JSON list of N, CA and C in Angstrom, two decimals:
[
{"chain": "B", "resi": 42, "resn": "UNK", "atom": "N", "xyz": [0.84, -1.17, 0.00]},
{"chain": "B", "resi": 42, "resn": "UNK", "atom": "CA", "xyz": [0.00, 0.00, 0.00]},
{"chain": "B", "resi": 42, "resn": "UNK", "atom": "C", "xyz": [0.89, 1.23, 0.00]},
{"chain": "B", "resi": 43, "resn": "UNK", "atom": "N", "xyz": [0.13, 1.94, -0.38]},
{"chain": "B", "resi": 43, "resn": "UNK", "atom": "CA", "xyz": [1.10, 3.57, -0.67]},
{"chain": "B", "resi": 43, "resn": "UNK", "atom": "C", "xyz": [1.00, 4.40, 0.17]},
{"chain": "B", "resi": 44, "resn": "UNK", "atom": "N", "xyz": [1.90, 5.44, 0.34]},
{"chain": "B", "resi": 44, "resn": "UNK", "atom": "CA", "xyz": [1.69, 6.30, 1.26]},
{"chain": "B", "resi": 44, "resn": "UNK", "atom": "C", "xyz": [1.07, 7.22, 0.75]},
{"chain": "B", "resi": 45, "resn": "UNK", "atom": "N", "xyz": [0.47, 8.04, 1.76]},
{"chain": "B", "resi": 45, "resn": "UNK", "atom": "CA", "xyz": [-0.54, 9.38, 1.73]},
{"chain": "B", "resi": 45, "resn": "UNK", "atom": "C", "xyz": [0.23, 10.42, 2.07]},
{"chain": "B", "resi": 46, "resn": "UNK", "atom": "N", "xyz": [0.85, 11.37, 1.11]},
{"chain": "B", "resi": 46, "resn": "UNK", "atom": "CA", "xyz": [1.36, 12.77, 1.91]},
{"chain": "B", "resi": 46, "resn": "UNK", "atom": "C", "xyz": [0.37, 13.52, 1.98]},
{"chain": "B", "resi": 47, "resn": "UNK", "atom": "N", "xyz": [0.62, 14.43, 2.68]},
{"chain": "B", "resi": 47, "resn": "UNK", "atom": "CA", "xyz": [-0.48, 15.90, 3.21]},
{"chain": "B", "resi": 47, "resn": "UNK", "atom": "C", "xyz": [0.40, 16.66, 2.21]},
{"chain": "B", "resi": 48, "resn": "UNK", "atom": "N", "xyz": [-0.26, 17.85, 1.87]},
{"chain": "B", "resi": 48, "resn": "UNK", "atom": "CA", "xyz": [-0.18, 19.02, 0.65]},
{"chain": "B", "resi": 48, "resn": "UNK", "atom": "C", "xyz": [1.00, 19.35, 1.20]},
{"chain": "B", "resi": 49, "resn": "UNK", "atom": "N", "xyz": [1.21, 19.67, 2.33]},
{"chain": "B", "resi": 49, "resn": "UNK", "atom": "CA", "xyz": [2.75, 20.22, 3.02]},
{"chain": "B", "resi": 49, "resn": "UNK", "atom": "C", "xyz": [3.70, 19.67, 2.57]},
{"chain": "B", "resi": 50, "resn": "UNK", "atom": "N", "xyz": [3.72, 18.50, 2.65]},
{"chain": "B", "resi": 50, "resn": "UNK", "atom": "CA", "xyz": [4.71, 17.08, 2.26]},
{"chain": "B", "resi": 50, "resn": "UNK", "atom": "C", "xyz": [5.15, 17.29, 1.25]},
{"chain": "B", "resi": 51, "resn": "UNK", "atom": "N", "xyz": [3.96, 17.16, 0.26]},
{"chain": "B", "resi": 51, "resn": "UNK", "atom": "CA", "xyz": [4.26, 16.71, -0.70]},
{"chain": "B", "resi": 51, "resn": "UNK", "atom": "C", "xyz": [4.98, 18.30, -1.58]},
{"chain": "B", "resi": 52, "resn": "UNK", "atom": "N", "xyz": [4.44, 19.48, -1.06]},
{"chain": "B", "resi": 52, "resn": "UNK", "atom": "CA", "xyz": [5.51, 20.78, -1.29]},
{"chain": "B", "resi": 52, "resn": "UNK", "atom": "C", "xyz": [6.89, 21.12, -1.20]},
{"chain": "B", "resi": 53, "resn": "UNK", "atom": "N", "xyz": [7.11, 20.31, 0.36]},
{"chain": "B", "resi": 53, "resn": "UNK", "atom": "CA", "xyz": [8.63, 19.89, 0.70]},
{"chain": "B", "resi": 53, "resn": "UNK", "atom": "C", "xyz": [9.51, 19.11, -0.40]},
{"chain": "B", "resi": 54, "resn": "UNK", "atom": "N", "xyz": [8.74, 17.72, -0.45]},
{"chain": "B", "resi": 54, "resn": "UNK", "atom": "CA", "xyz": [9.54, 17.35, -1.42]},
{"chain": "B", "resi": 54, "resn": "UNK", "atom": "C", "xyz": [9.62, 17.94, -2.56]},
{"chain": "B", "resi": 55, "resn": "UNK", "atom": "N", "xyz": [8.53, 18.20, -3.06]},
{"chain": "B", "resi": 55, "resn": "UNK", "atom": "CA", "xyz": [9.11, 19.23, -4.77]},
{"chain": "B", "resi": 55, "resn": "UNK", "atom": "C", "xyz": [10.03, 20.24, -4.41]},
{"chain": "B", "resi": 56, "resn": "UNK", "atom": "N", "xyz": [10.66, 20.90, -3.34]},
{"chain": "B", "resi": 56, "resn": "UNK", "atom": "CA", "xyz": [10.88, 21.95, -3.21]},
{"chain": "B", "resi": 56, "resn": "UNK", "atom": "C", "xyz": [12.48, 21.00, -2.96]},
{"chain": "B", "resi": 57, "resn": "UNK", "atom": "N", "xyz": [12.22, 19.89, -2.17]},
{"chain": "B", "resi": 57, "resn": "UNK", "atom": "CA", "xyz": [14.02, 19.07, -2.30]},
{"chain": "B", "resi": 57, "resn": "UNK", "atom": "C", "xyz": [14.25, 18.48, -3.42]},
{"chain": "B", "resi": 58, "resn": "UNK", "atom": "N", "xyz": [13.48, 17.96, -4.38]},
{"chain": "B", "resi": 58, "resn": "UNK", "atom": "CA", "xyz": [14.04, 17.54, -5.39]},
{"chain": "B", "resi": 58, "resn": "UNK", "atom": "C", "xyz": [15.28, 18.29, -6.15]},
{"chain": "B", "resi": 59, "resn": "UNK", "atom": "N", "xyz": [15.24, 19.57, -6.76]},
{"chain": "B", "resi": 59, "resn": "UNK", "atom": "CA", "xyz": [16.26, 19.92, -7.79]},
{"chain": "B", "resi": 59, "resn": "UNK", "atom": "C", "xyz": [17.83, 20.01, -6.97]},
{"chain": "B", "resi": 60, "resn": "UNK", "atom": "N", "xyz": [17.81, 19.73, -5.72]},
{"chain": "B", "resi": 60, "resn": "UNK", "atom": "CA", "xyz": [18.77, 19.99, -4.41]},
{"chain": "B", "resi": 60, "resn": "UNK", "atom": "C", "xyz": [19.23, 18.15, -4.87]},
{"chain": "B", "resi": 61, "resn": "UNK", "atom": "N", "xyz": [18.08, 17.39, -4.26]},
{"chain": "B", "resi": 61, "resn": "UNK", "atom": "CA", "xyz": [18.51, 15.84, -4.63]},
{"chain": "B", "resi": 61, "resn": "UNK", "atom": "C", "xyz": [18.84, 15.36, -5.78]},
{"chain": "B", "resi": 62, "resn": "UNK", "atom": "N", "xyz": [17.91, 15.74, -6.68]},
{"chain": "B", "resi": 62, "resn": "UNK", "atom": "CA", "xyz": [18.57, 14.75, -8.32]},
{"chain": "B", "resi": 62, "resn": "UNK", "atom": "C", "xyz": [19.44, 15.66, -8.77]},
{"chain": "B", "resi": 63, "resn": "UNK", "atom": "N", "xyz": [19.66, 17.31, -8.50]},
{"chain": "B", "resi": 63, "resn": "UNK", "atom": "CA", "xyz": [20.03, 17.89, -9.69]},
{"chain": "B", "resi": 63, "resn": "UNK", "atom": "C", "xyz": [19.84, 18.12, -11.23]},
{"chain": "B", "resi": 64, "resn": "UNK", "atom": "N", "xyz": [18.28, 17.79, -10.67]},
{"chain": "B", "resi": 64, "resn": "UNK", "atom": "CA", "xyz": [17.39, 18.81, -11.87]},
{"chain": "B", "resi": 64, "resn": "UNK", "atom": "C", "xyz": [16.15, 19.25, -11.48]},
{"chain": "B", "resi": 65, "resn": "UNK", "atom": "N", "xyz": [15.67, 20.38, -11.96]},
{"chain": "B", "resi": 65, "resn": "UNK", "atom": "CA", "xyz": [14.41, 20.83, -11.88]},
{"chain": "B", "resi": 65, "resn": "UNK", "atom": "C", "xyz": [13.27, 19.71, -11.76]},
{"chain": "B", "resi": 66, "resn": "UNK", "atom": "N", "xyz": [12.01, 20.31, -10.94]},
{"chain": "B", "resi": 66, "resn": "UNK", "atom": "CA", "xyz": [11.04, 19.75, -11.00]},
{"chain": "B", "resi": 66, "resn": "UNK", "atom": "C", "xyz": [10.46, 19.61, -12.59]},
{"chain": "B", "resi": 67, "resn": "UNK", "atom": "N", "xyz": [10.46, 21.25, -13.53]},
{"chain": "B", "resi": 67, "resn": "UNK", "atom": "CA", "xyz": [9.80, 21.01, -14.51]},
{"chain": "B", "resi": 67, "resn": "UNK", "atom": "C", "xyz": [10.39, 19.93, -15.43]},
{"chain": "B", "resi": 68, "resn": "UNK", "atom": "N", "xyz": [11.73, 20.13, -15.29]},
{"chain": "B", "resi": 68, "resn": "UNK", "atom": "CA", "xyz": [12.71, 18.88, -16.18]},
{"chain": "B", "resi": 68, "resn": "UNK", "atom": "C", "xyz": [12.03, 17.60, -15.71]},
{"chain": "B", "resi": 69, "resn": "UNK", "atom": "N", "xyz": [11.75, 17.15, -14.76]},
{"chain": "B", "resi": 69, "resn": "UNK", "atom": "CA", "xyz": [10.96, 15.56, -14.27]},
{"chain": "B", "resi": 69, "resn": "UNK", "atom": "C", "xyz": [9.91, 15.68, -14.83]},
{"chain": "B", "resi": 70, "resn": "UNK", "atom": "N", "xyz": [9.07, 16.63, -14.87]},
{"chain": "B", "resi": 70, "resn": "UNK", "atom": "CA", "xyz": [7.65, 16.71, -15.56]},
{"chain": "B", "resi": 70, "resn": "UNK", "atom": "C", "xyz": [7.79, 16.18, -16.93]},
{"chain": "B", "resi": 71, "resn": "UNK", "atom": "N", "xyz": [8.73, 17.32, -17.54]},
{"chain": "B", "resi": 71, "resn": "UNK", "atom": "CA", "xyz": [8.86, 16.82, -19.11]},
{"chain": "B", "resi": 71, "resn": "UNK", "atom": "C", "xyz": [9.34, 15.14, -19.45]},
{"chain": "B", "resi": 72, "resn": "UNK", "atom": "N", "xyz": [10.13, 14.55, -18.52]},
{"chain": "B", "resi": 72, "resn": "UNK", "atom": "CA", "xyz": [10.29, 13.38, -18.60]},
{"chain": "B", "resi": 72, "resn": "UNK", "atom": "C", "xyz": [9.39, 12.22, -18.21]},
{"chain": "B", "resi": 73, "resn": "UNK", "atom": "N", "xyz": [8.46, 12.70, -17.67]},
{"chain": "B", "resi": 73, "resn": "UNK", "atom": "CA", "xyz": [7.18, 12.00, -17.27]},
{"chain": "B", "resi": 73, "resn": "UNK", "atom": "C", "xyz": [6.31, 11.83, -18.58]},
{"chain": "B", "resi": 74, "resn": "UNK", "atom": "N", "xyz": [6.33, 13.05, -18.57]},
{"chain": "B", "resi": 74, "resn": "UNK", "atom": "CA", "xyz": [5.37, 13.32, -20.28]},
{"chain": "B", "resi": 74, "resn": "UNK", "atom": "C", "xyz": [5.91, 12.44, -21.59]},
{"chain": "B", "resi": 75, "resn": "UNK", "atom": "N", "xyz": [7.18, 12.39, -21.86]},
{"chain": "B", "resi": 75, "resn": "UNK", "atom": "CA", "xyz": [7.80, 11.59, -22.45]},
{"chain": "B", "resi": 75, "resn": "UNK", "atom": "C", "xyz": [8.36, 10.48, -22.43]},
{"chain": "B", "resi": 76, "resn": "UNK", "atom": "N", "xyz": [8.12, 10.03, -21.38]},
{"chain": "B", "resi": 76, "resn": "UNK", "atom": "CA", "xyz": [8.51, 8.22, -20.97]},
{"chain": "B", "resi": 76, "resn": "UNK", "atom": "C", "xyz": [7.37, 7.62, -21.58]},
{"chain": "B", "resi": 77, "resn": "UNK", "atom": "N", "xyz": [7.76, 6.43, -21.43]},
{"chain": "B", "resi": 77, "resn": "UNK", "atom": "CA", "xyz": [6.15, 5.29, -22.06]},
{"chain": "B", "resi": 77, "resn": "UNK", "atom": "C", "xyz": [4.84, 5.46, -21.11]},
{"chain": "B", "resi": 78, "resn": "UNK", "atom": "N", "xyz": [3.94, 5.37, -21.77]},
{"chain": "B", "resi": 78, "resn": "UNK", "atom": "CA", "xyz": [2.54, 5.70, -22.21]},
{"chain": "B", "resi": 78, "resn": "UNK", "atom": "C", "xyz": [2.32, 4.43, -21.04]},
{"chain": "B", "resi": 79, "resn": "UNK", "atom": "N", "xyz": [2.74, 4.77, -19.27]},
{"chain": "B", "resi": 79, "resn": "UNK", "atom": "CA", "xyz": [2.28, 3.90, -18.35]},
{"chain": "B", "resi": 79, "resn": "UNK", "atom": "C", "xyz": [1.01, 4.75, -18.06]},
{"chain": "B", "resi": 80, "resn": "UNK", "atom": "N", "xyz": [-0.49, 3.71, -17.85]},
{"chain": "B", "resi": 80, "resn": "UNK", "atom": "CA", "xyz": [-1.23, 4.36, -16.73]},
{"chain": "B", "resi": 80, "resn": "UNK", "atom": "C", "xyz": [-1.29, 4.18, -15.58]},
{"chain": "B", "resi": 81, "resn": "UNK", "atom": "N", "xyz": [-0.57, 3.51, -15.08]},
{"chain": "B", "resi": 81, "resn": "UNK", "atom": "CA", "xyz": [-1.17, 3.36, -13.41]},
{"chain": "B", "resi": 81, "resn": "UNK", "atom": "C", "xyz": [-0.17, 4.37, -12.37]},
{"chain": "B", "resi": 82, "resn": "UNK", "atom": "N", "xyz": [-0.73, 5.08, -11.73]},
{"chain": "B", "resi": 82, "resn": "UNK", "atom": "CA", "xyz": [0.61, 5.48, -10.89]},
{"chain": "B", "resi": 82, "resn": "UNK", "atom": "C", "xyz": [1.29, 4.67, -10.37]},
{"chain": "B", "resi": 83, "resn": "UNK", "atom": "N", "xyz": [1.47, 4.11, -9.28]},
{"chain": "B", "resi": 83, "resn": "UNK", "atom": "CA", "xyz": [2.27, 2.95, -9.53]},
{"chain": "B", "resi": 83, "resn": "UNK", "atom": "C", "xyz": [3.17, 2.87, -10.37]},
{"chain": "B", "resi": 84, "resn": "UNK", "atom": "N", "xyz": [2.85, 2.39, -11.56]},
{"chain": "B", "resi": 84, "resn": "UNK", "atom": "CA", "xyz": [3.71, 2.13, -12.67]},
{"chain": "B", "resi": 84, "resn": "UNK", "atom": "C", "xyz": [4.99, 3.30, -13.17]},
{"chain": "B", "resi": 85, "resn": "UNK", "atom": "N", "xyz": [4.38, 4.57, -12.83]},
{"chain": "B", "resi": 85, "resn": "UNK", "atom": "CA", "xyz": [5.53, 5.60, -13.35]},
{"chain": "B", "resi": 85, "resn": "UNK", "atom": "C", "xyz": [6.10, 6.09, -12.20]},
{"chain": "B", "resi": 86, "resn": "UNK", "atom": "N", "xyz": [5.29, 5.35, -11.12]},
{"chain": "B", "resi": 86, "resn": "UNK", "atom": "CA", "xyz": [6.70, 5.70, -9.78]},
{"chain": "B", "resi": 86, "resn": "UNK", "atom": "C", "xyz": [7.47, 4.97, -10.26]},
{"chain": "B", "resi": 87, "resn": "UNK", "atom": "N", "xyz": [7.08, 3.47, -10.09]},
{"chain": "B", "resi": 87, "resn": "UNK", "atom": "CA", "xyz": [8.12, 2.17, -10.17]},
{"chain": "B", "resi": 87, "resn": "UNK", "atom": "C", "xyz": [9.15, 2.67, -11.31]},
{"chain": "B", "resi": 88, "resn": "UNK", "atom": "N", "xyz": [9.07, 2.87, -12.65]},
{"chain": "B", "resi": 88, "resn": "UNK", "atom": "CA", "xyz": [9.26, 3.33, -13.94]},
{"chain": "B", "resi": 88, "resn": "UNK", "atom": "C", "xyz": [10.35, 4.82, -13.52]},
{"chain": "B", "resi": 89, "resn": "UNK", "atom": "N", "xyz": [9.97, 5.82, -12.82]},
{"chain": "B", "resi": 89, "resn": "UNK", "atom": "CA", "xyz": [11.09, 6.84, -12.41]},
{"chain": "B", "resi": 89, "resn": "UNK", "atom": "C", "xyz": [12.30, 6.41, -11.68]},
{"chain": "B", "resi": 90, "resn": "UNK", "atom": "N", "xyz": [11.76, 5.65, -10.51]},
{"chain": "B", "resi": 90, "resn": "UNK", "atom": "CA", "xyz": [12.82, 4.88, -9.77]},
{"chain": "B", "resi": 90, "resn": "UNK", "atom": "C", "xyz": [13.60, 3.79, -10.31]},
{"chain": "B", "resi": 91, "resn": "UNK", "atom": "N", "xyz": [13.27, 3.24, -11.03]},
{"chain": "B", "resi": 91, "resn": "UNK", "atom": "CA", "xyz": [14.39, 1.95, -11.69]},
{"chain": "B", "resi": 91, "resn": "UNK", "atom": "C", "xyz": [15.38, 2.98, -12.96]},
{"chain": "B", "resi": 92, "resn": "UNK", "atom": "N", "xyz": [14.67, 3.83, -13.93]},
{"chain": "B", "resi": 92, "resn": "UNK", "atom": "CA", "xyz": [15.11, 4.19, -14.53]},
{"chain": "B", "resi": 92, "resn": "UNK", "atom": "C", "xyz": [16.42, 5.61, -14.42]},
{"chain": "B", "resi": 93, "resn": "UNK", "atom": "N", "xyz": [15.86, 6.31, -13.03]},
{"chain": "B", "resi": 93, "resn": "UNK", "atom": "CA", "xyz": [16.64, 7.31, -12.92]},
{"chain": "B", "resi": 93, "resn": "UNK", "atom": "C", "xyz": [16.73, 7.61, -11.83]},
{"chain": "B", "resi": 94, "resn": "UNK", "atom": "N", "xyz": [16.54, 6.17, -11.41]},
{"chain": "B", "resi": 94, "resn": "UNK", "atom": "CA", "xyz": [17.51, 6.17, -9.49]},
{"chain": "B", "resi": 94, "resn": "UNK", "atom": "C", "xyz": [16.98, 7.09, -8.64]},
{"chain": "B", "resi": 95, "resn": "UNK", "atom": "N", "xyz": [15.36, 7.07, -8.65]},
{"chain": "B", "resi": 95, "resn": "UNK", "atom": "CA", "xyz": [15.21, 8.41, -7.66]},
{"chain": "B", "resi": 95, "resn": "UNK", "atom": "C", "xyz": [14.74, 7.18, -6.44]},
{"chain": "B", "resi": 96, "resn": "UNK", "atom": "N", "xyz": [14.75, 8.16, -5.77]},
{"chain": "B", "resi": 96, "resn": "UNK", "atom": "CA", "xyz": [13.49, 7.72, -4.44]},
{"chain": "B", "resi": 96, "resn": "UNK", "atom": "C", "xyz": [12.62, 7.56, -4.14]},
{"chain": "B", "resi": 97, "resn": "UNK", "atom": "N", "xyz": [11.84, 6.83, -3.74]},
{"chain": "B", "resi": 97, "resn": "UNK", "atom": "CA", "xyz": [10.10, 6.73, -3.65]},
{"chain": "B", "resi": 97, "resn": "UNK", "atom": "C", "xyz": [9.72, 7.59, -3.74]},
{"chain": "B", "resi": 98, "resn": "UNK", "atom": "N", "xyz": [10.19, 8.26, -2.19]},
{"chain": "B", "resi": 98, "resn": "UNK", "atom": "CA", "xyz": [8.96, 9.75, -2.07]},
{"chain": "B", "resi": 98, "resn": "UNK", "atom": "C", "xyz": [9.47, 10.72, -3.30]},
{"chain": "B", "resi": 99, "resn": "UNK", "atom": "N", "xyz": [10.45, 11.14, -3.44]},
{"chain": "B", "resi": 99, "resn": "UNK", "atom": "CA", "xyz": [10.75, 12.19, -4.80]},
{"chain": "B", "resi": 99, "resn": "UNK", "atom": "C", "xyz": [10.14, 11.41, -5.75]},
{"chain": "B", "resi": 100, "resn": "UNK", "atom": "N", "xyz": [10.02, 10.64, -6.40]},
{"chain": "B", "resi": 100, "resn": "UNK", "atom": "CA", "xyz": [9.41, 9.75, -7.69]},
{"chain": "B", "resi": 100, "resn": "UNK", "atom": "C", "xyz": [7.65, 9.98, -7.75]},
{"chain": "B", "resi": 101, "resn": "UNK", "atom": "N", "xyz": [7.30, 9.69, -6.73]},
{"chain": "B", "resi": 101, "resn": "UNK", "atom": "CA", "xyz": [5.72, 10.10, -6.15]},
{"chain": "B", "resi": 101, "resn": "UNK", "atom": "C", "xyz": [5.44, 10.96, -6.03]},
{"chain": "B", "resi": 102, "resn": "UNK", "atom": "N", "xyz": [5.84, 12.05, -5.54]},
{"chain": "B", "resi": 102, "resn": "UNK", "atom": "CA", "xyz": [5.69, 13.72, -5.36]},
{"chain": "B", "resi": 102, "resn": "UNK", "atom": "C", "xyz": [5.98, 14.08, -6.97]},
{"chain": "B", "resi": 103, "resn": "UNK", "atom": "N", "xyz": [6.94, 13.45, -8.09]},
{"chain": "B", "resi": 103, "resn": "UNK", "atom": "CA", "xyz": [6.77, 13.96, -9.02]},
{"chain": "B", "resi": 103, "resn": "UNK", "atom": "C", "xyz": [5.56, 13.50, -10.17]},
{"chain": "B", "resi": 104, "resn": "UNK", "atom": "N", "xyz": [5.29, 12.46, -10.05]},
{"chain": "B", "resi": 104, "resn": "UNK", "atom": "CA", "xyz": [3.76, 11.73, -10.70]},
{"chain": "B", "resi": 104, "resn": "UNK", "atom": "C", "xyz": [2.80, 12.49, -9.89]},
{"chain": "B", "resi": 105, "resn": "UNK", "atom": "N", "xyz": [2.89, 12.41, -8.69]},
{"chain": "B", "resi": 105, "resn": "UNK", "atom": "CA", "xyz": [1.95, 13.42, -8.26]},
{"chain": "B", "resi": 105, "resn": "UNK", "atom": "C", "xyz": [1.47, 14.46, -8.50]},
{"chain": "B", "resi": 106, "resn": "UNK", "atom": "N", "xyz": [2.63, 15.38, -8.74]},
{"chain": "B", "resi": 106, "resn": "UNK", "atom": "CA", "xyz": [2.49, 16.50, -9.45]},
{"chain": "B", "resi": 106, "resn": "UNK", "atom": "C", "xyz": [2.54, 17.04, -11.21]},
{"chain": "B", "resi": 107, "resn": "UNK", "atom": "N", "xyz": [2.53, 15.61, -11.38]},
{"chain": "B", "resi": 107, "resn": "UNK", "atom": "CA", "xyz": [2.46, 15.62, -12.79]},
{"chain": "B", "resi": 107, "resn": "UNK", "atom": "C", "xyz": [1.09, 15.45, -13.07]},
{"chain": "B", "resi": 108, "resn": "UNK", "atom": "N", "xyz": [0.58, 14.61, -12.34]},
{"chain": "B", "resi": 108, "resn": "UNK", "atom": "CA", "xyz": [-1.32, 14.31, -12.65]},
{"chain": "B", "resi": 108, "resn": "UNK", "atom": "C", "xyz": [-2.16, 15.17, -12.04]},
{"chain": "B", "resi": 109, "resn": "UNK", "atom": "N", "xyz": [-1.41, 16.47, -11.04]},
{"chain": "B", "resi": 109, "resn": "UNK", "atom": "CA", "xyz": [-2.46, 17.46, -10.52]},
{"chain": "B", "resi": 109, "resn": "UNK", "atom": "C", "xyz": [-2.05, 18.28, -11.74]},
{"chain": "B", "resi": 110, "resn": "UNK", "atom": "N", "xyz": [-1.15, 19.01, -12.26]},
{"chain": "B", "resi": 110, "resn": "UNK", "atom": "CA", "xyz": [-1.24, 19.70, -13.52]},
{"chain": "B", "resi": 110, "resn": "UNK", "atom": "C", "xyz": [-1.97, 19.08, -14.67]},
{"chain": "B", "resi": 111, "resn": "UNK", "atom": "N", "xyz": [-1.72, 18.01, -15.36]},
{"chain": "B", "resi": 111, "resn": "UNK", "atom": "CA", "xyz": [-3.04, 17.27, -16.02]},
{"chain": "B", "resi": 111, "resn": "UNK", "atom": "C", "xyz": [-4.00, 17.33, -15.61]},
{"chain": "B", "resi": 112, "resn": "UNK", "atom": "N", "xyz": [-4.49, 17.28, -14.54]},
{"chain": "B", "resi": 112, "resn": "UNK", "atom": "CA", "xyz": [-6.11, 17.63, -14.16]},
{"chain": "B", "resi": 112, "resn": "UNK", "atom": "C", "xyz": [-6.20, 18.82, -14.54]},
{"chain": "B", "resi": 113, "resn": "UNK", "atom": "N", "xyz": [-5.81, 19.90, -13.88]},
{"chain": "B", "resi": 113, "resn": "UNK", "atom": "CA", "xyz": [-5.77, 21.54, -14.15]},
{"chain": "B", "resi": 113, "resn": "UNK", "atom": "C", "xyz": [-5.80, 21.74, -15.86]},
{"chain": "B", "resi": 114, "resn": "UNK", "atom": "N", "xyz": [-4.60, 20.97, -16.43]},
{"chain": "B", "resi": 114, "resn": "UNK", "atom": "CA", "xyz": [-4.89, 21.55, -17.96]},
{"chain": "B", "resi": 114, "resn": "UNK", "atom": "C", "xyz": [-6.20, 21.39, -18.87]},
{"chain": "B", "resi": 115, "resn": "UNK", "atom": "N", "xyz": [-6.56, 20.62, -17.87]},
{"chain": "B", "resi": 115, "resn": "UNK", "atom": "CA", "xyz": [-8.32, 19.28, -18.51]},
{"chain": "B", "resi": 115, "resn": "UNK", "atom": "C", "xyz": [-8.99, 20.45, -18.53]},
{"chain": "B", "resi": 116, "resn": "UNK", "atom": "N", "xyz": [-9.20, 20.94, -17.45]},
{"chain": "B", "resi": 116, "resn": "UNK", "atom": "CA", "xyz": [-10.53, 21.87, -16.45]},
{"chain": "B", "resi": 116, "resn": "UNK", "atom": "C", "xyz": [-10.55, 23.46, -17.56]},
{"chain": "B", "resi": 117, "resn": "UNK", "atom": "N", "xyz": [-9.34, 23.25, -18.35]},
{"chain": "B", "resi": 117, "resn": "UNK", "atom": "CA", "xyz": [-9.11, 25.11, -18.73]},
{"chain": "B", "resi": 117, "resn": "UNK", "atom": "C", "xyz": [-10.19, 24.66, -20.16]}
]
């Protein structure tokens, strides 16, 4: 089972990522967008972490925040 961050959390970590991987959040976005055509979350955590060595929680906070901007772009 997965963990649940609170909005705080999950701000923190976007805000440690470009400190941890040494790249931007938007740079992970664009690589999200352009990796294979996974749907499950799950799948593009698992899929960030094998492929570019991140960490759970950074890997999740970035799918995370990749599918709250996809929602938002839906809604415009």
């Amino acid at each position: 089972m997965s963990q649940v961050f609170s909005a705080e959390t999950h701000r923190n970590l976007l805000a440690r990522i470009p400190h941890c991987t040494g790249r931007e959040v938007a740079d992970w976005l664009r690589t999200v967008e352009e990796g294979p055509a996974l749907v499950r979350f799950e799948e593009k955590v698992s899929w960030l972490r094998s492929e570019h060595d991140l960490a759970y929680g950074h890997a999740k906070a970035i799918v995370h925040e990749y599918d709250l901007r996809r929602a938002a772009r839906r809604l415009l």
